[in-house]
C-alpha cells in the first residue's frame, strides 16, 4: 500500500473512489461537498436521497457509498466529520472513524485506489495539524487487503505543507 500526497482538486482525481466531507443530511453543501456534487451531477444526490430514505442520513464518523456520476472516479464515499468544539467532545475518535469507516467501505467494495480530502478542516473548524496527524496515523494503522493506494488531496497550501512535513518525518 502506498500513500501519495497531492495538492489539487479531489473532483479531478483518477482513482476508484473519492471521499466526500459531507454532513449528516447527505443533501450536499459547500466546500468539497459542493464541488463533488457539482462535478458528479445529479446521480449522486439521487443515490444520497435513497440512502436517506433507507437509513435517515449518515451519523458523524460513519460512511456511505454512491456513484461518482460524471467524475473520473467510480465511487464517492461520503463520510461525516465532527464539528470541532474544543477537542473534548470525542472529536479525535470521530475524525479517526471517518478515515477508518471509509477504508472499510472501500475494501468491502473492492476499491484499490482512494483519495481523501482534509475532512473537517474547513467549515467544521478542526485544527489542521491535529487533523492531519489523525488522518495519517489512522490510515497507516489500518491496512486493508486490496487497497493499493491512498491519496491525500490537499486543496490549500497550509494542509499540503502539514501533510508533507508529517509524511516525510
Ligand atoms: N478538493 C479537495 N479539497 C477541497 C476542495 C476540493 N475541490 N474544496 C475544498 N476542499 P469543507 P468540513 C478542502 O469545509 O470542514 C460542507 O458544507 C478545504 O480546503 O469542505 O468537513 C458539508 O456539507 C478543507 O481543507 O468540509 C458540511 O456541512 C477541506 O476540503 C461541511 O461543509 C474540508 O473543508 C463539512 O465541513
CSV table of N, CA, C and O and ligand atoms in Angstrom, one decimal, residues 8-11 21-23 28-33 35 117-125 128 153 155-156 159, ligand 1:
chain,number,residue,atom,x,y,z
A,8,UNK,N,-4.4,19.8,-4.9
A,8,UNK,CA,-5.3,20.0,-6.0
A,8,UNK,C,-6.7,19.7,-5.6
A,8,UNK,O,-7.1,19.8,-4.5
A,9,UNK,N,-7.5,19.5,-6.7
A,9,UNK,CA,-9.0,19.3,-6.6
A,9,UNK,C,-9.3,17.9,-6.6
A,9,UNK,O,-9.0,17.1,-7.5
A,10,UNK,N,-10.0,17.4,-5.6
A,10,UNK,CA,-10.3,16.0,-5.5
A,10,UNK,C,-11.3,15.5,-6.6
A,10,UNK,O,-11.3,14.4,-7.0
A,11,UNK,N,-12.1,16.4,-7.1
A,11,UNK,CA,-13.0,16.0,-8.2
A,11,UNK,C,-12.4,15.6,-9.4
A,11,UNK,O,-13.0,14.9,-10.3
A,21,UNK,N,-16.3,15.0,2.3
A,21,UNK,CA,-16.5,15.5,3.6
A,21,UNK,C,-18.0,16.1,3.7
A,21,UNK,O,-18.2,17.3,3.4
A,22,UNK,N,-18.9,15.2,3.9
A,22,UNK,CA,-20.3,15.5,3.8
A,22,UNK,C,-20.9,16.0,5.2
A,22,UNK,O,-20.1,16.2,6.1
A,23,UNK,N,-22.2,16.2,5.2
A,23,UNK,CA,-22.8,16.4,6.5
A,23,UNK,C,-23.9,15.3,6.7
A,23,UNK,O,-24.2,14.6,5.7
A,28,UNK,N,-25.8,17.5,0.4
A,28,UNK,CA,-24.9,18.4,-0.3
A,28,UNK,C,-24.6,19.7,0.6
A,28,UNK,O,-25.2,19.8,1.7
A,29,UNK,N,-23.7,20.5,0.2
A,29,UNK,CA,-23.4,21.7,1.0
A,29,UNK,C,-22.3,22.5,0.3
A,29,UNK,O,-22.3,22.5,-1.0
A,30,UNK,N,-21.5,23.2,1.0
A,30,UNK,CA,-20.4,24.0,0.4
A,30,UNK,C,-19.1,23.2,0.4
A,30,UNK,O,-19.1,22.0,0.4
A,31,UNK,N,-18.0,23.9,0.2
A,31,UNK,CA,-16.7,23.3,0.3
A,31,UNK,C,-16.5,22.1,-0.7
A,31,UNK,O,-17.0,22.1,-1.8
A,32,UNK,N,-15.8,21.1,-0.2
A,32,UNK,CA,-15.5,19.9,-1.0
A,32,UNK,C,-16.8,19.2,-1.4
A,32,UNK,O,-17.0,18.6,-2.5
A,33,UNK,N,-17.8,19.2,-0.5
A,33,UNK,CA,-19.1,18.6,-0.7
A,33,UNK,C,-19.8,19.2,-1.9
A,33,UNK,O,-20.2,18.5,-2.9
A,35,UNK,N,-18.3,20.9,-4.3
A,35,UNK,CA,-17.5,20.7,-5.5
A,35,UNK,C,-17.8,19.3,-6.1
A,35,UNK,O,-18.0,19.1,-7.3
A,117,UNK,N,-10.0,13.9,1.1
A,117,UNK,CA,-9.8,15.4,1.4
A,117,UNK,C,-9.4,15.5,2.8
A,117,UNK,O,-9.3,14.5,3.6
A,118,UNK,N,-9.2,16.7,3.3
A,118,UNK,CA,-8.8,17.0,4.7
A,118,UNK,C,-10.1,17.2,5.5
A,118,UNK,O,-10.5,18.4,5.7
A,119,UNK,N,-10.7,16.1,5.8
A,119,UNK,CA,-12.0,16.1,6.5
A,119,UNK,C,-12.1,17.0,7.7
A,119,UNK,O,-11.1,17.0,8.5
A,120,UNK,N,-13.1,17.8,7.8
A,120,UNK,CA,-13.4,18.7,9.0
A,120,UNK,C,-12.5,19.9,9.1
A,120,UNK,O,-12.7,20.7,10.0
A,121,UNK,N,-11.6,20.1,8.2
A,121,UNK,CA,-10.6,21.2,8.4
A,121,UNK,C,-11.1,22.5,7.7
A,121,UNK,O,-10.4,23.5,7.7
A,122,UNK,N,-12.3,22.5,7.1
A,122,UNK,CA,-12.9,23.7,6.6
A,122,UNK,C,-13.9,24.3,7.5
A,122,UNK,O,-13.6,24.7,8.6
A,123,UNK,N,-15.1,24.3,7.0
A,123,UNK,CA,-16.3,24.8,7.8
A,123,UNK,C,-16.4,24.2,9.2
A,123,UNK,O,-16.7,24.9,10.2
A,124,UNK,N,-16.0,23.0,9.4
A,124,UNK,CA,-16.1,22.3,10.7
A,124,UNK,C,-15.0,22.7,11.7
A,124,UNK,O,-15.1,22.3,12.8
A,125,UNK,N,-14.0,23.4,11.2
A,125,UNK,CA,-13.1,24.1,12.1
A,125,UNK,C,-12.1,23.2,12.9
A,125,UNK,O,-11.5,23.7,13.9
A,128,UNK,N,-5.9,22.2,11.8
A,128,UNK,CA,-5.4,21.4,10.6
A,128,UNK,C,-4.2,20.4,11.0
A,128,UNK,O,-4.2,19.3,10.5
A,153,UNK,N,-5.5,14.4,-0.8
A,153,UNK,CA,-5.6,15.5,-1.7
A,153,UNK,C,-5.8,16.8,-0.9
A,153,UNK,O,-6.9,17.0,-0.3
A,155,UNK,N,-6.2,20.8,-0.7
A,155,UNK,CA,-6.7,21.9,-1.6
A,155,UNK,C,-5.9,23.2,-1.2
A,155,UNK,O,-5.7,24.0,-2.1
A,156,UNK,N,-5.6,23.4,0.1
A,156,UNK,CA,-5.0,24.6,0.5
A,156,UNK,C,-3.5,24.3,0.8
A,156,UNK,O,-3.1,23.2,1.2
A,159,UNK,N,-2.6,22.9,4.5
A,159,UNK,CA,-2.7,21.5,4.7
A,159,UNK,C,-1.6,20.7,3.9
A,159,UNK,O,-1.1,19.7,4.4
B,1,LIG,N1,-10.9,19.3,-3.5
B,1,LIG,C1,-10.2,19.0,-2.3
B,1,LIG,N2,-10.4,19.6,-1.2
B,1,LIG,C2,-11.2,20.6,-1.1
B,1,LIG,C3,-12.0,21.1,-2.2
B,1,LIG,C4,-11.8,20.4,-3.5
B,1,LIG,N3,-12.4,20.7,-4.6
B,1,LIG,N4,-12.7,22.1,-1.9
B,1,LIG,C5,-12.4,22.4,-0.6
B,1,LIG,N5,-11.5,21.5,-0.1
B,1,LIG,P1,-15.0,21.6,4.0
B,1,LIG,P2,-15.7,20.2,6.5
B,1,LIG,C6,-10.9,21.3,1.2
B,1,LIG,O1,-15.5,22.9,4.5
B,1,LIG,O2,-14.8,21.1,7.3
B,1,LIG,C7,-19.9,21.3,3.7
B,1,LIG,O3,-20.8,22.3,3.6
B,1,LIG,C8,-10.8,22.5,2.1
B,1,LIG,O4,-9.7,23.3,1.8
B,1,LIG,O5,-15.4,21.2,2.6
B,1,LIG,O6,-15.6,18.7,6.8
B,1,LIG,C9,-20.6,20.0,4.1
B,1,LIG,O7,-21.8,19.9,3.5
B,1,LIG,C10,-10.7,21.9,3.5
B,1,LIG,O8,-9.4,21.7,3.9
B,1,LIG,O9,-15.5,20.3,4.9
B,1,LIG,C11,-20.6,20.1,5.6
B,1,LIG,O10,-21.8,20.8,6.1
B,1,LIG,C12,-11.4,20.6,3.3
B,1,LIG,O11,-11.7,20.4,2.0
B,1,LIG,C13,-19.4,20.8,6.0
B,1,LIG,O12,-19.0,21.6,4.8
B,1,LIG,C14,-12.7,20.4,4.2
B,1,LIG,O13,-13.4,21.6,4.2
B,1,LIG,C15,-18.2,19.9,6.3
B,1,LIG,O14,-17.2,20.7,6.8
